[in-house]
Coordinates of C-alpha atoms and ligand atoms in Angstrom, one line a residue:
X68 CA 0.0 0.0 0.0
X69 CA 1.2 3.5 -0.8
X70 CA 2.2 5.5 2.3
X71 CA 1.0 9.0 2.7
X72 CA 3.3 11.3 4.7
X73 CA 1.8 14.8 5.4
X74 CA 4.6 17.4 5.7
X75 CA 4.4 19.4 8.9
X76 CA 6.0 22.4 7.0
X77 CA 2.4 23.4 6.0
X78 CA 0.9 22.6 9.5
X79 CA 0.2 25.1 12.2
X80 CA 3.4 25.0 14.3
X81 CA 1.7 26.7 17.2
X82 CA -0.6 23.6 17.6
X83 CA 1.9 21.0 16.3
X84 CA 0.7 18.1 18.5
X85 CA -2.9 18.7 17.6
X86 CA -1.9 18.8 13.9
X87 CA 0.0 15.5 14.2
X88 CA -3.0 13.9 16.0
X89 CA -5.4 15.2 13.4
X90 CA -3.5 13.8 10.3
X91 CA -2.9 10.5 12.1
X92 CA -6.6 10.2 12.8
X93 CA -7.3 11.3 9.2
X94 CA -5.4 8.3 7.9
X95 CA -1.7 9.4 7.5
X96 CA 0.8 6.6 7.6
X97 CA 3.9 8.7 8.3
X98 CA 4.5 12.3 9.4
X99 CA 7.2 14.1 7.4
X100 CA 9.5 16.5 9.3
X101 CA 11.3 19.0 7.2
X102 CA 14.4 20.2 8.9
X103 CA 16.1 23.2 7.4
X104 CA 19.3 25.0 8.4
X105 CA 19.4 28.2 6.2
X106 CA 22.7 26.9 4.7
X107 CA 21.7 23.9 2.6
X108 CA 18.4 25.6 1.9
X109 CA 17.3 29.2 2.3
X110 CA 14.9 28.6 5.1
X111 CA 15.0 27.6 8.8
X112 CA 12.6 25.3 10.7
X113 CA 13.3 23.1 13.8
X114 CA 15.8 20.8 15.3
X115 CA 15.9 17.7 17.6
X116 CA 14.5 19.4 20.8
X117 CA 11.3 20.3 19.0
X118 CA 11.0 16.8 17.5
X119 CA 11.6 15.3 20.9
X120 CA 8.6 17.3 22.2
X121 CA 6.3 16.1 19.5
X122 CA 3.9 13.5 20.9
X123 CA 4.8 10.0 19.6
X124 CA 1.7 8.2 18.5
X125 CA 1.5 4.4 18.3
X126 CA 1.7 3.2 14.7
X127 CA 2.7 6.6 13.2
X128 CA 6.1 6.8 11.5
X129 CA 8.2 9.9 12.2
X130 CA 10.2 10.7 9.1
X131 CA 12.9 13.3 9.3
X132 CA 14.1 15.0 6.1
X133 CA 17.3 16.8 6.9
X134 CA 18.0 19.6 4.5
X135 CA 21.1 20.6 6.4
X136 CA 24.9 20.7 5.8
X137 CA 26.9 18.2 7.8
X138 CA 24.0 16.0 8.7
X139 CA 26.3 13.4 10.5
X140 CA 26.5 15.5 13.6
X141 CA 22.7 15.6 14.0
X142 CA 21.8 11.9 13.3
X143 CA 22.1 10.7 16.8
X144 CA 20.0 13.5 18.2
X145 CA 17.2 13.0 15.7
X146 CA 17.2 9.2 16.4
X147 CA 17.0 9.9 20.2
X148 CA 14.2 12.4 19.5
X149 CA 12.1 9.5 18.2
X150 CA 12.5 9.5 14.4
X151 CA 12.1 6.2 12.6
X152 CA 13.6 7.4 9.3
X153 CA 16.4 9.9 8.9
X154 CA 17.0 11.1 5.4
X155 CA 20.0 13.2 4.4
X156 CA 20.9 14.8 1.1
X157 CA 23.6 13.3 -1.1
X158 CA 24.7 16.8 -1.9
X159 CA 25.3 17.7 1.8
X160 CA 27.8 15.0 2.8
X161 CA 31.2 13.9 1.4
X162 CA 31.2 10.3 2.6
X163 CA 27.7 9.2 1.8
X164 CA 28.1 5.5 2.6
X165 CA 29.6 6.3 6.0
X166 CA 26.8 8.7 6.7
X167 CA 24.2 6.0 5.9
X168 CA 25.8 3.5 8.2
X169 CA 26.1 6.2 10.9
X170 CA 22.4 6.7 10.8
X171 CA 21.6 3.0 10.9
X172 CA 24.0 2.6 13.9
X173 CA 21.3 4.3 15.9
X174 CA 18.8 1.6 14.9
X175 CA 16.8 3.8 12.6
X176 CA 16.2 3.6 8.9
X177 CA 18.4 5.7 6.5
X178 CA 17.2 7.6 3.5
X179 CA 19.1 9.6 0.9
X180 CA 17.5 12.5 -0.9
X181 CA 18.5 13.9 -4.3
X182 CA 17.7 17.4 -5.5
X183 CA 15.9 17.6 -8.8
X184 CA 19.1 18.2 -10.8
X185 CA 21.2 15.5 -9.1
X186 CA 21.6 12.4 -11.2
X187 CA 20.5 9.0 -9.9
X188 CA 23.9 7.5 -10.5
X189 CA 25.3 9.1 -7.4
X190 CA 23.4 6.3 -5.6
X191 CA 24.8 3.4 -7.7
X192 CA 27.3 2.2 -5.1
X193 CA 25.2 2.8 -2.0
X194 CA 21.7 1.5 -3.1
X195 CA 22.0 -1.8 -1.3
X196 CA 22.8 0.0 2.0
X197 CA 19.7 2.2 1.8
X198 CA 16.2 1.9 3.3
X199 CA 14.8 4.8 1.2
X200 CA 15.5 7.2 -1.6
X201 CA 13.7 10.5 -1.5
X202 CA 13.5 12.1 -4.9
X203 CA 12.9 15.9 -4.6
X204 CA 10.3 17.0 -7.1
X205 CA 10.8 20.7 -6.2
X206 CA 14.0 22.6 -5.2
X207 CA 13.9 22.1 -1.4
X208 CA 13.3 25.0 1.0
X209 CA 9.6 25.8 0.7
X210 CA 6.2 24.2 0.6
X211 CA 3.6 25.0 -2.0
X212 CA 5.8 24.8 -5.1
X213 CA 4.9 23.2 -8.4
X214 CA 6.0 19.6 -9.3
X215 CA 8.9 19.5 -11.7
X216 CA 7.6 17.2 -14.5
X217 CA 10.8 15.6 -15.6
X218 CA 11.2 14.0 -12.1
X219 CA 8.6 11.5 -13.2
X220 CA 11.1 9.9 -15.6
X221 CA 13.6 9.9 -12.7
X222 CA 11.2 8.0 -10.5
X223 CA 10.6 5.5 -13.3
X224 CA 14.3 4.9 -13.8
X225 CA 14.9 4.4 -10.1
X226 CA 12.0 1.9 -9.9
X227 CA 13.5 0.0 -12.8
X228 CA 17.0 0.0 -11.2
X229 CA 15.7 -1.2 -7.8
X230 CA 13.6 -3.9 -9.4
X231 CA 16.5 -5.1 -11.6
X232 CA 18.8 -5.2 -8.6
X233 CA 16.4 -7.1 -6.3
X234 CA 16.0 -4.0 -4.1
X235 CA 12.2 -3.7 -4.1
X236 CA 12.3 -3.2 -0.3
X237 CA 13.8 0.3 -0.7
X238 CA 11.1 2.9 -0.5
X239 CA 10.8 5.5 -3.2
X240 CA 9.6 8.7 -1.5
X241 CA 8.6 11.7 -3.6
X242 CA 8.5 15.2 -2.1
X243 CA 7.3 18.4 -3.5
X244 CA 4.1 19.4 -5.4
X245 CA 2.4 16.1 -4.9
X246 CA -1.3 16.8 -5.1
X247 CA -4.5 15.6 -6.7
X248 CA -3.2 16.6 -10.1
X249 CA 0.2 15.0 -9.9
X250 CA -0.3 12.0 -7.6
X251 CA -1.2 9.5 -10.4
X252 CA 1.9 10.0 -12.5
X253 CA 4.1 9.8 -9.4
X254 CA 2.6 6.5 -8.3
X255 CA 2.4 5.1 -11.8
X256 CA 6.1 5.8 -12.2
X257 CA 6.8 3.7 -9.1
X258 CA 6.8 5.8 -5.9
X259 CA 5.8 4.0 -2.7
X260 CA 5.7 7.0 -0.3
X261 CA 4.1 10.4 -1.0
X262 CA 5.0 13.5 0.9
X263 CA 2.2 16.0 0.8
X264 CA 2.2 19.4 2.5
X265 CA -0.2 21.8 0.9
X266 CA -2.3 18.9 -0.4
X267 CA -3.2 17.9 3.1
X268 CA -2.6 20.8 5.6
X269 CA -3.8 23.3 3.1
X270 CA -7.2 21.6 2.9
X271 CA -10.1 22.1 5.3
X272 CA -10.8 18.4 5.7
X273 CA -7.6 16.3 6.2
X274 CA -9.5 13.0 6.1
X275 CA -11.0 13.8 2.7
X276 CA -7.6 15.1 1.4
X277 CA -5.8 11.9 2.4
X278 CA -8.6 9.7 1.2
X279 CA -8.6 11.4 -2.2
X280 CA -4.8 11.1 -2.6
X281 CA -5.1 7.4 -1.6
X282 CA -7.9 6.8 -4.1
X283 CA -6.1 8.4 -7.0
X284 CA -2.9 6.5 -6.1
X285 CA -4.9 3.2 -6.1
X286 CA -6.3 4.1 -9.5
X287 CA -2.8 4.7 -10.8
X288 CA -1.5 1.4 -9.5
X289 CA -4.1 -0.6 -11.5
Ligands
DX5_583 C1 10.4 21.2 0.6 C2 10.0 20.1 1.6 C3 8.7 19.5 1.3 C4 7.5 20.4 1.3 C5 6.4 19.8 0.4 O1 11.7 21.5 0.9 O2 10.9 19.1 1.6 O3 8.4 18.4 2.2 O4 7.0 20.7 2.5 O5 5.4 20.7 0.4 P1 4.3 20.6 -0.8 O6 3.6 19.3 -0.7 O7 3.4 21.8 -0.4 O8 5.0 20.8 -2.1
ZN584 ZN1 10.6 17.1 2.8

């Protein structure tokens, strides 16, 4: 089943625990935590102490997307704060395989994210070490941007590579501009986990928003 991961970037930060509860009750599988440092991306959000204060709900996966330089020094703190997945950017670390193993040493899953212009082949020699690949479908930093259409071909190529190499267990997460208009092509290309900020938190009815995304995703899988 396709996982839906609402991004808290578009939530009301003043009521963050209520927002997390609301999307979980509305059917979210994961909650996506966009961590920004104003160096790797031109925006600033939150760090491990805030994530530690987020109420951990049984069955909900806390998925940290670190848009930061030098992510190695933060991995342990995010693991201790209760994250199940920690995703770093390939562009933000020099020793990617070491960084992946470093995250996994804290008994959490490791993801690597690629900016829209970064070629897939930077992952060639680390794919078997990974739990997830996050393909950015906007330039990271802000919610509410439009999906970059050529990323669909990138998702399809990654799907093909993973299947060929017997790595079907690796999640393909897509992040940026996923909404009712784009979800079908993203899923048809092979994504398994959808980040959705505006398409969930920007809607008055979270349950309806998640159900619609799920329904469209199911149609695309047929
Ligand atoms: C962008 C973030 C995304 C963003 C997605 O840097 O990584 O998670 O919040 O927002 P939407 O779904 O509104 O494009
Ligand atoms: Zn994100």
